[in-house]
Amino acid sequence: MGSVDSHAHVLRRDAPLAPDRHSVPKRDCTVEEYLSVLDAHGISHGVLTAPSFYGTDNSLLLDALDRAAGRLRGTVIVAPDIEREALAAMSERGAVGVRLNWFRRSSLPDVASTDYQRLFASLRDLGWHVEIYVEGPLLADLLPKIRESGVHVVVDHFGSPDPARGVACAGFSEVLNAVRAGDTWVKLSAPYRQGGADVQRYVDALLDAGGPQQLVWASDWPFVSHEDEVTYRDCVDWLVEWVPDETTRHAILADTPVELFGFETTKNTEEAFP
């Protein structure tokens, strides 16, 4: 088992878009192109994340998982009242989590509601996780309520702390508490979405709180809304800068995501990351 890219998207411009979207796909990005990008950078596996602009239509993502020959896992966006049988069917195709993409929302759903608590219980029983993307300060209240259900949590993009507060952001403090507790993981990804903040201090704080066993790396390919500013090689190089120790980096790139996302391991494999 080589390295795992823990956050990427497949996109199609002619797919139906959700009415409350805050971004749109600028080009088609197929699973074949993504796999070729992984190959070009020596990365063996990846996790496809459902973008918010397709709403609860996961057909494009699930089709990509079907065509990836086991190299990919996925997180889907669903209505909170979805039946467990529907989740189990997606699990058979490689889905391993549900994404709550609540970024740029005027109000947030009530995660203490009956529907959400039922959803979290189903995810816990299936061995899935909840992936959350929201403005960092909102995590101070939201994250403890989700964790109370006993489901594992994966936090997108460093936890998106308020750049004016940095590591002192109340939401980021709650992320650190959750990482220390061992039931929450954080993606080191998309530094260009952090309001110009130096993300090295976030990396250092997260490593201090939970070590590499609570962290995963991701490219955020194809860098929606930043397509002309970022390359995949940038994402590779950034991680080397953030985590210069090779042993620690290997845990973040391979050991932790392989276990977290349920990839099958084989004997006599080597780290493929350059």
PDB file of N, CA and C in Angstrom, residues 198-256:
ATOM      1  N   ASP A 198      -0.668  31.274   7.902  1.00  0.00           N
ATOM      2  CA  ASP A 198       0.441  30.325   7.835  1.00  0.00           C
ATOM      3  C   ASP A 198      -0.025  29.029   8.480  1.00  0.00           C
ATOM      4  N   VAL A 199      -0.237  27.986   7.677  1.00  0.00           N
ATOM      5  CA  VAL A 199      -0.814  26.762   8.217  1.00  0.00           C
ATOM      6  C   VAL A 199       0.189  25.919   8.982  1.00  0.00           C
ATOM      7  N   GLN A 200       1.457  26.288   8.970  1.00  0.00           N
ATOM      8  CA  GLN A 200       2.447  25.506   9.721  1.00  0.00           C
ATOM      9  C   GLN A 200       2.089  25.451  11.200  1.00  0.00           C
ATOM     10  N   ARG A 201       1.571  26.539  11.731  1.00  0.00           N
ATOM     11  CA  ARG A 201       1.202  26.535  13.156  1.00  0.00           C
ATOM     12  C   ARG A 201       0.028  25.591  13.414  1.00  0.00           C
ATOM     13  N   TYR A 202      -0.864  25.426  12.429  1.00  0.00           N
ATOM     14  CA  TYR A 202      -1.950  24.464  12.587  1.00  0.00           C
ATOM     15  C   TYR A 202      -1.401  23.036  12.580  1.00  0.00           C
ATOM     16  N   VAL A 203      -0.495  22.768  11.651  1.00  0.00           N
ATOM     17  CA  VAL A 203       0.103  21.435  11.570  1.00  0.00           C
ATOM     18  C   VAL A 203       0.818  21.090  12.876  1.00  0.00           C
ATOM     19  N   ASP A 204       1.611  22.017  13.376  1.00  0.00           N
ATOM     20  CA  ASP A 204       2.370  21.767  14.598  1.00  0.00           C
ATOM     21  C   ASP A 204       1.441  21.506  15.781  1.00  0.00           C
ATOM     22  N   ALA A 205       0.367  22.296  15.885  1.00  0.00           N
ATOM     23  CA  ALA A 205      -0.573  22.121  16.992  1.00  0.00           C
ATOM     24  C   ALA A 205      -1.303  20.786  16.897  1.00  0.00           C
ATOM     25  N   LEU A 206      -1.684  20.387  15.693  1.00  0.00           N
ATOM     26  CA  LEU A 206      -2.374  19.115  15.502  1.00  0.00           C
ATOM     27  C   LEU A 206      -1.463  17.929  15.788  1.00  0.00           C
ATOM     28  N   LEU A 207      -0.218  18.019  15.355  1.00  0.00           N
ATOM     29  CA  LEU A 207       0.737  16.949  15.659  1.00  0.00           C
ATOM     30  C   LEU A 207       0.971  16.840  17.156  1.00  0.00           C
ATOM     31  N   ASP A 208       1.047  17.957  17.824  1.00  0.00           N
ATOM     32  CA  ASP A 208       1.258  17.957  19.263  1.00  0.00           C
ATOM     33  C   ASP A 208       0.055  17.359  19.987  1.00  0.00           C
ATOM     34  N   ALA A 209      -1.153  17.616  19.457  1.00  0.00           N
ATOM     35  CA  ALA A 209      -2.367  17.151  20.125  1.00  0.00           C
ATOM     36  C   ALA A 209      -2.600  15.662  19.939  1.00  0.00           C
ATOM     37  N   GLY A 210      -2.381  15.160  18.723  1.00  0.00           N
ATOM     38  CA  GLY A 210      -2.740  13.771  18.474  1.00  0.00           C
ATOM     39  C   GLY A 210      -1.733  12.937  17.727  1.00  0.00           C
ATOM     40  N   GLY A 211      -0.706  13.564  17.200  1.00  0.00           N
ATOM     41  CA  GLY A 211       0.289  12.822  16.438  1.00  0.00           C
ATOM     42  C   GLY A 211      -0.215  12.468  15.047  1.00  0.00           C
ATOM     43  N   PRO A 212       0.613  11.828  14.251  1.00  0.00           N
ATOM     44  CA  PRO A 212       0.253  11.531  12.869  1.00  0.00           C
ATOM     45  C   PRO A 212      -0.882  10.523  12.734  1.00  0.00           C
ATOM     46  N   GLN A 213      -1.183   9.787  13.788  1.00  0.00           N
ATOM     47  CA  GLN A 213      -2.258   8.803  13.707  1.00  0.00           C
ATOM     48  C   GLN A 213      -3.636   9.451  13.658  1.00  0.00           C
ATOM     49  N   GLN A 214      -3.702  10.785  13.860  1.00  0.00           N
ATOM     50  CA  GLN A 214      -4.994  11.494  13.747  1.00  0.00           C
ATOM     51  C   GLN A 214      -5.012  12.452  12.555  1.00  0.00           C
ATOM     52  N   LEU A 215      -4.039  12.340  11.670  1.00  0.00           N
ATOM     53  CA  LEU A 215      -3.939  13.270  10.547  1.00  0.00           C
ATOM     54  C   LEU A 215      -3.827  12.521   9.228  1.00  0.00           C
ATOM     55  N   VAL A 216      -4.425  13.096   8.196  1.00  0.00           N
ATOM     56  CA  VAL A 216      -4.277  12.580   6.839  1.00  0.00           C
ATOM     57  C   VAL A 216      -3.962  13.754   5.912  1.00  0.00           C
ATOM     58  N   TRP A 217      -3.383  13.427   4.760  1.00  0.00           N
ATOM     59  CA  TRP A 217      -3.036  14.450   3.765  1.00  0.00           C
ATOM     60  C   TRP A 217      -4.005  14.372   2.599  1.00  0.00           C
ATOM     61  N   ALA A 218      -4.253  15.523   1.964  1.00  0.00           N
ATOM     62  CA  ALA A 218      -5.129  15.524   0.801  1.00  0.00           C
ATOM     63  C   ALA A 218      -4.743  16.642  -0.147  1.00  0.00           C
ATOM     64  N   SER A 219      -5.040  16.411  -1.423  1.00  0.00           N
ATOM     65  CA  SER A 219      -4.703  17.406  -2.443  1.00  0.00           C
ATOM     66  C   SER A 219      -5.796  18.423  -2.659  1.00  0.00           C
ATOM     67  N   ASP A 220      -7.075  18.018  -2.479  1.00  0.00           N
ATOM     68  CA  ASP A 220      -8.229  18.859  -2.830  1.00  0.00           C
ATOM     69  C   ASP A 220      -8.354  19.028  -4.346  1.00  0.00           C
ATOM     70  N   TRP A 221      -7.741  18.119  -5.110  1.00  0.00           N
ATOM     71  CA  TRP A 221      -7.840  18.155  -6.578  1.00  0.00           C
ATOM     72  C   TRP A 221      -9.298  18.122  -7.022  1.00  0.00           C
ATOM     73  N   PRO A 222      -9.717  18.880  -8.022  1.00  0.00           N
ATOM     74  CA  PRO A 222      -8.959  19.781  -8.899  1.00  0.00           C
ATOM     75  C   PRO A 222      -8.977  21.243  -8.440  1.00  0.00           C
ATOM     76  N   PHE A 223      -8.993  21.460  -7.112  1.00  0.00           N
ATOM     77  CA  PHE A 223      -8.786  22.795  -6.536  1.00  0.00           C
ATOM     78  C   PHE A 223      -9.895  23.762  -6.967  1.00  0.00           C
ATOM     79  N   VAL A 224     -11.129  23.377  -6.736  1.00  0.00           N
ATOM     80  CA  VAL A 224     -12.288  24.164  -7.182  1.00  0.00           C
ATOM     81  C   VAL A 224     -12.169  25.609  -6.707  1.00  0.00           C
ATOM     82  N   SER A 225     -12.366  26.528  -7.646  1.00  0.00           N
ATOM     83  CA  SER A 225     -12.253  27.985  -7.452  1.00  0.00           C
ATOM     84  C   SER A 225     -10.807  28.454  -7.358  1.00  0.00           C
ATOM     85  N   HIS A 226      -9.858  27.526  -7.404  1.00  0.00           N
ATOM     86  CA  HIS A 226      -8.428  27.876  -7.377  1.00  0.00           C
ATOM     87  C   HIS A 226      -7.669  27.121  -8.473  1.00  0.00           C
ATOM     88  N   GLU A 227      -8.375  26.741  -9.516  1.00  0.00           N
ATOM     89  CA  GLU A 227      -7.813  25.874 -10.549  1.00  0.00           C
ATOM     90  C   GLU A 227      -6.554  26.436 -11.202  1.00  0.00           C
ATOM     91  N   ASP A 228      -6.493  27.749 -11.331  1.00  0.00           N
ATOM     92  CA  ASP A 228      -5.372  28.369 -12.042  1.00  0.00           C
ATOM     93  C   ASP A 228      -4.214  28.753 -11.128  1.00  0.00           C
ATOM     94  N   GLU A 229      -4.359  28.470  -9.825  1.00  0.00           N
ATOM     95  CA  GLU A 229      -3.367  28.903  -8.855  1.00  0.00           C
ATOM     96  C   GLU A 229      -2.545  27.759  -8.276  1.00  0.00           C
ATOM     97  N   VAL A 230      -3.060  26.540  -8.354  1.00  0.00           N
ATOM     98  CA  VAL A 230      -2.492  25.418  -7.608  1.00  0.00           C
ATOM     99  C   VAL A 230      -2.220  24.256  -8.560  1.00  0.00           C
ATOM    100  N   THR A 231      -1.126  23.540  -8.321  1.00  0.00           N
ATOM    101  CA  THR A 231      -0.848  22.294  -9.036  1.00  0.00           C
ATOM    102  C   THR A 231      -0.790  21.149  -8.036  1.00  0.00           C
ATOM    103  N   TYR A 232      -0.908  19.957  -8.551  1.00  0.00           N
ATOM    104  CA  TYR A 232      -0.816  18.789  -7.672  1.00  0.00           C
ATOM    105  C   TYR A 232       0.565  18.703  -7.032  1.00  0.00           C
ATOM    106  N   ARG A 233       1.582  19.059  -7.793  1.00  0.00           N
ATOM    107  CA  ARG A 233       2.943  19.034  -7.244  1.00  0.00           C
ATOM    108  C   ARG A 233       3.080  19.998  -6.073  1.00  0.00           C
ATOM    109  N   ASP A 234       2.369  21.147  -6.129  1.00  0.00           N
ATOM    110  CA  ASP A 234       2.367  22.068  -4.989  1.00  0.00           C
ATOM    111  C   ASP A 234       1.905  21.335  -3.735  1.00  0.00           C
ATOM    112  N   CYS A 235       0.828  20.572  -3.867  1.00  0.00           N
ATOM    113  CA  CYS A 235       0.264  19.885  -2.713  1.00  0.00           C
ATOM    114  C   CYS A 235       1.241  18.874  -2.134  1.00  0.00           C
ATOM    115  N   VAL A 236       1.939  18.178  -3.000  1.00  0.00           N
ATOM    116  CA  VAL A 236       2.969  17.235  -2.569  1.00  0.00           C
ATOM    117  C   VAL A 236       4.080  17.970  -1.815  1.00  0.00           C
ATOM    118  N   ASP A 237       4.558  19.043  -2.414  1.00  0.00           N
ATOM    119  CA  ASP A 237       5.674  19.778  -1.819  1.00  0.00           C
ATOM    120  C   ASP A 237       5.293  20.425  -0.490  1.00  0.00           C
ATOM    121  N   TRP A 238       4.069  20.887  -0.386  1.00  0.00           N
ATOM    122  CA  TRP A 238       3.645  21.519   0.864  1.00  0.00           C
ATOM    123  C   TRP A 238       3.748  20.540   2.026  1.00  0.00           C
ATOM    124  N   LEU A 239       3.302  19.320   1.823  1.00  0.00           N
ATOM    125  CA  LEU A 239       3.356  18.366   2.930  1.00  0.00           C
ATOM    126  C   LEU A 239       4.787  18.099   3.364  1.00  0.00           C
ATOM    127  N   VAL A 240       5.695  18.000   2.409  1.00  0.00           N
ATOM    128  CA  VAL A 240       7.096  17.790   2.754  1.00  0.00           C
ATOM    129  C   VAL A 240       7.615  18.952   3.597  1.00  0.00           C
ATOM    130  N   GLU A 241       7.168  20.161   3.281  1.00  0.00           N
ATOM    131  CA  GLU A 241       7.569  21.334   4.065  1.00  0.00           C
ATOM    132  C   GLU A 241       6.956  21.301   5.458  1.00  0.00           C
ATOM    133  N   TRP A 242       5.679  20.967   5.541  1.00  0.00           N
ATOM    134  CA  TRP A 242       4.998  20.971   6.838  1.00  0.00           C
ATOM    135  C   TRP A 242       5.516  19.883   7.756  1.00  0.00           C
ATOM    136  N   VAL A 243       5.811  18.707   7.175  1.00  0.00           N
ATOM    137  CA  VAL A 243       6.191  17.547   7.981  1.00  0.00           C
ATOM    138  C   VAL A 243       7.496  16.982   7.420  1.00  0.00           C
ATOM    139  N   PRO A 244       8.624  17.542   7.787  1.00  0.00           N
ATOM    140  CA  PRO A 244       9.904  17.106   7.214  1.00  0.00           C
ATOM    141  C   PRO A 244      10.354  15.724   7.674  1.00  0.00           C
ATOM    142  N   ASP A 245       9.853  15.258   8.814  1.00  0.00           N
ATOM    143  CA  ASP A 245      10.269  13.948   9.301  1.00  0.00           C
ATOM    144  C   ASP A 245       9.603  12.851   8.475  1.00  0.00           C
ATOM    145  N   GLU A 246      10.411  11.988   7.872  1.00  0.00           N
ATOM    146  CA  GLU A 246       9.886  10.998   6.932  1.00  0.00           C
ATOM    147  C   GLU A 246       8.978   9.978   7.603  1.00  0.00           C
ATOM    148  N   THR A 247       9.317   9.551   8.800  1.00  0.00           N
ATOM    149  CA  THR A 247       8.497   8.561   9.497  1.00  0.00           C
ATOM    150  C   THR A 247       7.119   9.126   9.822  1.00  0.00           C
ATOM    151  N   THR A 248       7.093  10.358  10.312  1.00  0.00           N
ATOM    152  CA  THR A 248       5.826  11.010  10.622  1.00  0.00           C
ATOM    153  C   THR A 248       5.008  11.206   9.360  1.00  0.00           C
ATOM    154  N   ARG A 249       5.687  11.613   8.299  1.00  0.00           N
ATOM    155  CA  ARG A 249       4.995  11.863   7.030  1.00  0.00           C
ATOM    156  C   ARG A 249       4.405  10.573   6.461  1.00  0.00           C
ATOM    157  N   HIS A 250       5.137   9.478   6.583  1.00  0.00           N
ATOM    158  CA  HIS A 250       4.629   8.195   6.090  1.00  0.00           C
ATOM    159  C   HIS A 250       3.355   7.793   6.821  1.00  0.00           C
ATOM    160  N   ALA A 251       3.300   8.038   8.120  1.00  0.00           N
ATOM    161  CA  ALA A 251       2.092   7.716   8.880  1.00  0.00           C
ATOM    162  C   ALA A 251       0.900   8.518   8.370  1.00  0.00           C
ATOM    163  N   ILE A 252       1.125   9.804   8.090  1.00  0.00           N
ATOM    164  CA  ILE A 252       0.051  10.669   7.609  1.00  0.00           C
ATOM    165  C   ILE A 252      -0.384  10.274   6.200  1.00  0.00           C
ATOM    166  N   LEU A 253       0.564   9.872   5.381  1.00  0.00           N
ATOM    167  CA  LEU A 253       0.297   9.561   3.978  1.00  0.00           C
ATOM    168  C   LEU A 253      -0.264   8.162   3.770  1.00  0.00           C
ATOM    169  N   ALA A 254       0.111   7.231   4.618  1.00  0.00           N
ATOM    170  CA  ALA A 254      -0.234   5.839   4.357  1.00  0.00           C
ATOM    171  C   ALA A 254      -0.909   5.163   5.550  1.00  0.00           C
ATOM    172  N   ASP A 255      -0.218   5.028   6.652  1.00  0.00           N
ATOM    173  CA  ASP A 255      -0.722   4.211   7.756  1.00  0.00           C
ATOM    174  C   ASP A 255      -2.095   4.670   8.244  1.00  0.00           C
ATOM    175  N   THR A 256      -2.208   5.954   8.531  1.00  0.00           N
ATOM    176  CA  THR A 256      -3.462   6.467   9.095  1.00  0.00           C
ATOM    177  C   THR A 256      -4.616   6.398   8.098  1.00  0.00           C
TER     178      THR A 256
END
